[in-house]
Amino acid sequence: VSDASGCSMIALLHSGAAKFHQNLLPRARQAVCLLLCAGVLKGYSSIISRKLASHGFGASMAAMSSFPPQRYHYFLVLDFEATCDKPQIHPQEIIEFPILKLNGRTMEIESTFHMYVQPVVHPQLTPFCTELTGIIQGMVDGQPSLQQVLERVDEWMAKEGLLDPSVKSIFVTCGDWDLKVMLPGQCQYLGLPVADYFKQWINLKKAYSFAMGSWPKNGLLDMNKGLNLQHIGRPHSGIGE
């Protein structure tokens, strides 16, 4: 979910957000690009055009003109990584917790929250998990627990003004797994509450499907291919190096 290399999820935003009121997310500028190219956003500003051009998306953004007002002030792009193996281990535990705060007017990334999380049920990462995510044992050893990370997320949300009732923000995810399955499932297992702001999100896959008429079975890879976009960053990495 990084500006430089994890840029893969924020474009199905405005019209997608208006129509998919319940679910949205992302990685960052590629997401913006996805929405824009899919025609979900009805107009685009020269500012976004220049930014995307700087990442190699200039040609496909040529049709951008005026960027419409957004329903949300901020889009919070989120992409968990979790313990995993083949066959799957249970319970899975979040080991990387990244959030990008994207300004809904300027499309600038204004702030980043990123922490690794110490797994407690299966503290030793499997070779499969490390190969898939790029996260090695030393990155999670000695890191805060999920409860501590959630407390820091809340502090970050407050510091960024995202808990102000007058500020409209929403999480954006590539699929429902992060906030429908992973976070509530682990919180239930640990007896932790789930903050209300995690209970509404935009699923980028649904926005893409609405715009393009087909479901992206392989997530971002299919969406990028469907829109002739080059993937940026490492797949299955919450935030780029």
Coordinates of C-alpha atoms in Angstrom, one line a residue:
V1 CA 0.0 0.0 0.0
S2 CA 2.9 2.4 -0.5
D3 CA 3.1 5.5 -2.7
A4 CA 6.1 4.3 -4.5
S5 CA 5.7 0.5 -4.9
G6 CA 2.5 -0.8 -3.3
C7 CA 0.5 1.5 -5.5
S8 CA -2.3 -0.8 -6.6
M9 CA -5.7 0.0 -5.3
I10 CA -7.6 3.3 -5.2
A11 CA -9.3 4.3 -8.4
L12 CA -12.9 3.0 -8.3
L13 CA -13.6 5.8 -5.9
H14 CA -16.3 8.4 -6.6
S15 CA -19.1 7.0 -8.7
G16 CA -18.1 3.6 -7.3
A17 CA -18.4 4.9 -3.8
A18 CA -21.7 6.5 -4.6
K19 CA -23.1 3.3 -6.0
F20 CA -21.4 0.9 -3.6
H21 CA -22.1 2.8 -0.5
Q22 CA -21.3 -0.3 1.6
N23 CA -17.9 -1.4 0.5
L24 CA -14.5 0.2 -1.0
L25 CA -10.6 0.3 -0.6
P26 CA -7.4 -0.1 -1.9
R27 CA -3.6 0.2 -2.5
A28 CA -2.9 3.7 -3.8
R29 CA -2.5 5.4 -7.1
Q30 CA -3.1 2.3 -9.2
A31 CA -6.4 2.1 -7.5
V32 CA -7.2 5.6 -8.6
C33 CA -6.1 4.6 -12.0
L34 CA -8.4 1.6 -12.0
L35 CA -11.4 3.6 -11.2
L36 CA -10.5 6.3 -13.6
C37 CA -9.8 4.0 -16.5
A38 CA -12.9 1.9 -15.8
G39 CA -14.9 5.1 -16.3
V40 CA -16.4 4.9 -12.8
L41 CA -15.2 8.4 -12.1
K42 CA -17.1 10.6 -14.6
G43 CA -14.4 13.3 -14.7
Y44 CA -10.8 13.7 -13.8
S45 CA -8.6 16.6 -12.9
S46 CA -5.4 17.6 -14.5
I47 CA -3.7 17.2 -11.1
I48 CA -4.5 13.5 -11.0
S49 CA -3.5 13.2 -14.7
R50 CA -0.1 14.7 -13.9
K51 CA 0.4 12.4 -10.9
L52 CA -0.6 9.3 -12.7
A53 CA 1.6 10.3 -15.7
S54 CA 4.6 10.5 -13.2
H55 CA 3.9 6.8 -12.5
G56 CA 3.7 5.9 -16.2
F57 CA 0.0 6.1 -16.6
G58 CA -0.1 9.3 -18.7
A59 CA -1.5 7.9 -22.0
S60 CA -4.4 6.2 -20.4
M61 CA -5.4 9.3 -18.5
A62 CA -5.6 11.6 -21.5
A63 CA -9.4 11.8 -21.3
M64 CA -9.4 13.3 -17.8
S65 CA -11.1 16.7 -17.4
S66 CA -12.9 17.9 -14.3
F67 CA -12.8 15.9 -11.0
P68 CA -16.3 15.8 -9.4
P69 CA -16.9 16.4 -5.7
Q70 CA -16.3 13.3 -3.6
R71 CA -18.8 11.7 -1.2
Y72 CA -15.9 11.1 1.2
H73 CA -13.2 13.5 2.4
Y74 CA -10.8 10.6 2.8
F75 CA -10.3 7.1 1.5
L76 CA -8.3 4.8 3.9
V77 CA -6.6 2.2 1.8
L78 CA -6.0 -1.0 3.8
D79 CA -4.4 -4.4 3.0
F80 CA -3.6 -6.8 5.8
E81 CA -1.1 -9.6 5.5
A82 CA -1.6 -12.6 7.8
T83 CA 0.0 -15.9 8.9
C84 CA -0.6 -18.6 6.4
D85 CA 0.5 -22.0 5.1
K86 CA -0.6 -24.9 2.9
P87 CA -2.9 -26.3 4.2
Q88 CA -4.1 -23.2 5.9
I89 CA -3.4 -22.7 9.6
H90 CA -6.1 -21.7 12.0
P91 CA -6.6 -19.2 13.4
Q92 CA -4.9 -16.8 11.0
E93 CA -3.3 -13.7 12.6
I94 CA -2.6 -10.3 11.1
I95 CA 1.1 -9.7 10.9
E96 CA 1.1 -6.4 8.8
F97 CA -1.3 -3.6 9.4
P98 CA -1.0 -0.8 6.8
I99 CA -3.3 2.2 6.1
L100 CA -2.9 5.0 3.5
K101 CA -4.9 8.2 4.1
L102 CA -5.8 9.5 0.6
N103 CA -7.4 12.9 0.3
G104 CA -10.6 12.5 -1.7
R105 CA -10.2 16.0 -3.3
T106 CA -6.6 16.1 -4.2
M107 CA -5.8 12.3 -4.4
E108 CA -2.7 13.1 -2.4
I109 CA -1.5 10.5 0.2
E110 CA -1.5 12.6 3.3
S111 CA -0.5 10.1 5.9
T112 CA 0.5 6.5 6.4
F113 CA 0.0 4.1 9.3
H114 CA 2.1 1.0 9.2
M115 CA 3.0 -1.6 11.8
Y116 CA 4.0 -5.2 11.9
V117 CA 2.2 -7.3 14.4
Q118 CA 3.4 -10.1 16.7
P119 CA 1.4 -13.3 16.1
V120 CA 0.7 -15.2 19.4
V121 CA -1.1 -18.4 18.5
H122 CA 1.4 -19.4 15.8
P123 CA 4.4 -17.1 16.6
Q124 CA 6.7 -18.8 14.1
L125 CA 6.1 -17.7 10.5
T126 CA 6.0 -20.6 8.0
P127 CA 8.4 -20.6 4.9
F128 CA 5.2 -20.4 2.8
C129 CA 4.2 -17.2 4.5
T130 CA 7.6 -15.6 4.2
E131 CA 7.8 -16.5 0.5
L132 CA 4.3 -15.2 -0.2
T133 CA 4.5 -11.9 1.7
G134 CA 8.2 -11.1 2.0
I135 CA 7.8 -10.8 5.8
I136 CA 10.6 -12.5 7.7
Q137 CA 10.5 -13.7 11.3
G138 CA 12.6 -10.7 12.5
M139 CA 10.0 -8.3 11.2
V140 CA 7.3 -9.6 13.6
D141 CA 9.4 -10.7 16.6
G142 CA 9.0 -8.3 19.5
Q143 CA 6.4 -6.2 17.7
P144 CA 3.2 -5.1 19.4
S145 CA 0.2 -7.4 19.8
L146 CA -2.9 -6.8 17.7
Q147 CA -4.6 -5.2 20.7
Q148 CA -1.7 -2.7 21.0
V149 CA -1.7 -2.0 17.3
L150 CA -5.5 -1.4 17.3
E151 CA -5.0 1.1 20.1
R152 CA -2.3 2.9 18.0
V153 CA -4.6 2.9 15.0
D154 CA -7.2 4.7 17.1
E155 CA -4.6 7.2 18.2
W156 CA -3.6 7.7 14.6
M157 CA -7.2 8.1 13.4
A158 CA -7.7 10.8 16.1
K159 CA -4.5 12.6 15.3
E160 CA -5.5 12.7 11.6
G161 CA -8.9 14.1 12.4
L162 CA -10.7 11.0 11.1
L163 CA -12.8 10.6 14.2
D164 CA -14.4 14.0 13.8
P165 CA -18.1 13.4 13.0
S166 CA -18.0 16.1 10.4
V167 CA -15.2 14.3 8.5
K168 CA -16.4 11.6 6.1
S169 CA -13.9 8.8 5.6
I170 CA -14.2 5.1 4.5
F171 CA -11.8 2.2 4.2
V172 CA -11.1 0.7 0.7
T173 CA -10.1 -2.9 0.3
C174 CA -9.5 -5.3 -2.5
G175 CA -12.1 -7.8 -1.5
D176 CA -14.1 -8.3 1.7
W177 CA -11.6 -10.6 3.4
D178 CA -9.7 -7.9 5.4
L179 CA -12.6 -6.3 7.2
K180 CA -15.4 -8.9 6.9
V181 CA -13.4 -12.0 7.8
M182 CA -9.9 -11.4 9.0
L183 CA -10.1 -8.5 11.5
P184 CA -13.5 -9.4 13.1
G185 CA -12.5 -13.1 13.2
Q186 CA -9.2 -12.5 15.0
C187 CA -10.8 -9.9 17.3
Q188 CA -13.5 -12.4 18.3
Y189 CA -10.9 -15.1 18.9
L190 CA -9.0 -12.7 21.2
G191 CA -12.1 -11.1 22.8
L192 CA -11.3 -7.7 21.4
P193 CA -13.9 -5.1 20.2
V194 CA -14.0 -4.0 16.6
A195 CA -14.2 -0.2 16.2
D196 CA -17.2 1.1 14.3
Y197 CA -15.0 2.7 11.6
F198 CA -13.9 -0.8 10.5
K199 CA -17.5 -1.9 9.9
Q200 CA -18.0 0.0 6.6
W201 CA -15.8 -0.2 3.5
I202 CA -15.7 -0.2 -0.3
N203 CA -14.7 -3.4 -2.0
L204 CA -12.6 -2.4 -5.1
K205 CA -13.6 -5.7 -6.8
K206 CA -17.3 -4.8 -6.7
A207 CA -16.6 -1.4 -8.1
Y208 CA -14.5 -2.8 -10.9
S209 CA -17.2 -5.5 -11.6
F210 CA -19.9 -2.8 -11.8
A211 CA -17.8 -0.7 -14.2
M212 CA -16.4 -3.5 -16.4
G213 CA -19.1 -6.1 -16.2
S214 CA -16.9 -9.0 -15.1
W215 CA -15.6 -10.2 -11.8
P216 CA -11.8 -10.0 -11.3
K217 CA -11.2 -13.6 -10.0
N218 CA -7.5 -12.9 -9.4
G219 CA -8.0 -9.5 -7.8
L220 CA -5.7 -6.6 -8.7
L221 CA -3.8 -8.7 -11.3
D222 CA -7.1 -9.2 -13.3
M223 CA -8.2 -5.6 -12.8
N224 CA -4.8 -4.3 -14.0
K225 CA -5.0 -6.6 -17.0
G226 CA -8.5 -5.7 -17.8
L227 CA -7.6 -2.0 -17.8
N228 CA -4.2 -2.4 -19.5
L229 CA -2.3 -1.2 -16.5
Q230 CA 1.1 -2.3 -15.3
H231 CA 1.1 -3.7 -11.8
I232 CA 3.3 -1.7 -9.3
G233 CA 4.7 -3.2 -6.2
R234 CA 5.0 -6.7 -4.8
P235 CA 1.8 -8.8 -4.7
H236 CA 0.8 -9.9 -1.2
S237 CA 2.8 -7.1 0.5
G238 CA 0.8 -4.8 2.7
I239 CA 3.1 -1.8 2.0
G240 CA 6.0 -1.6 -0.5
E241 CA 9.6 -1.4 0.4

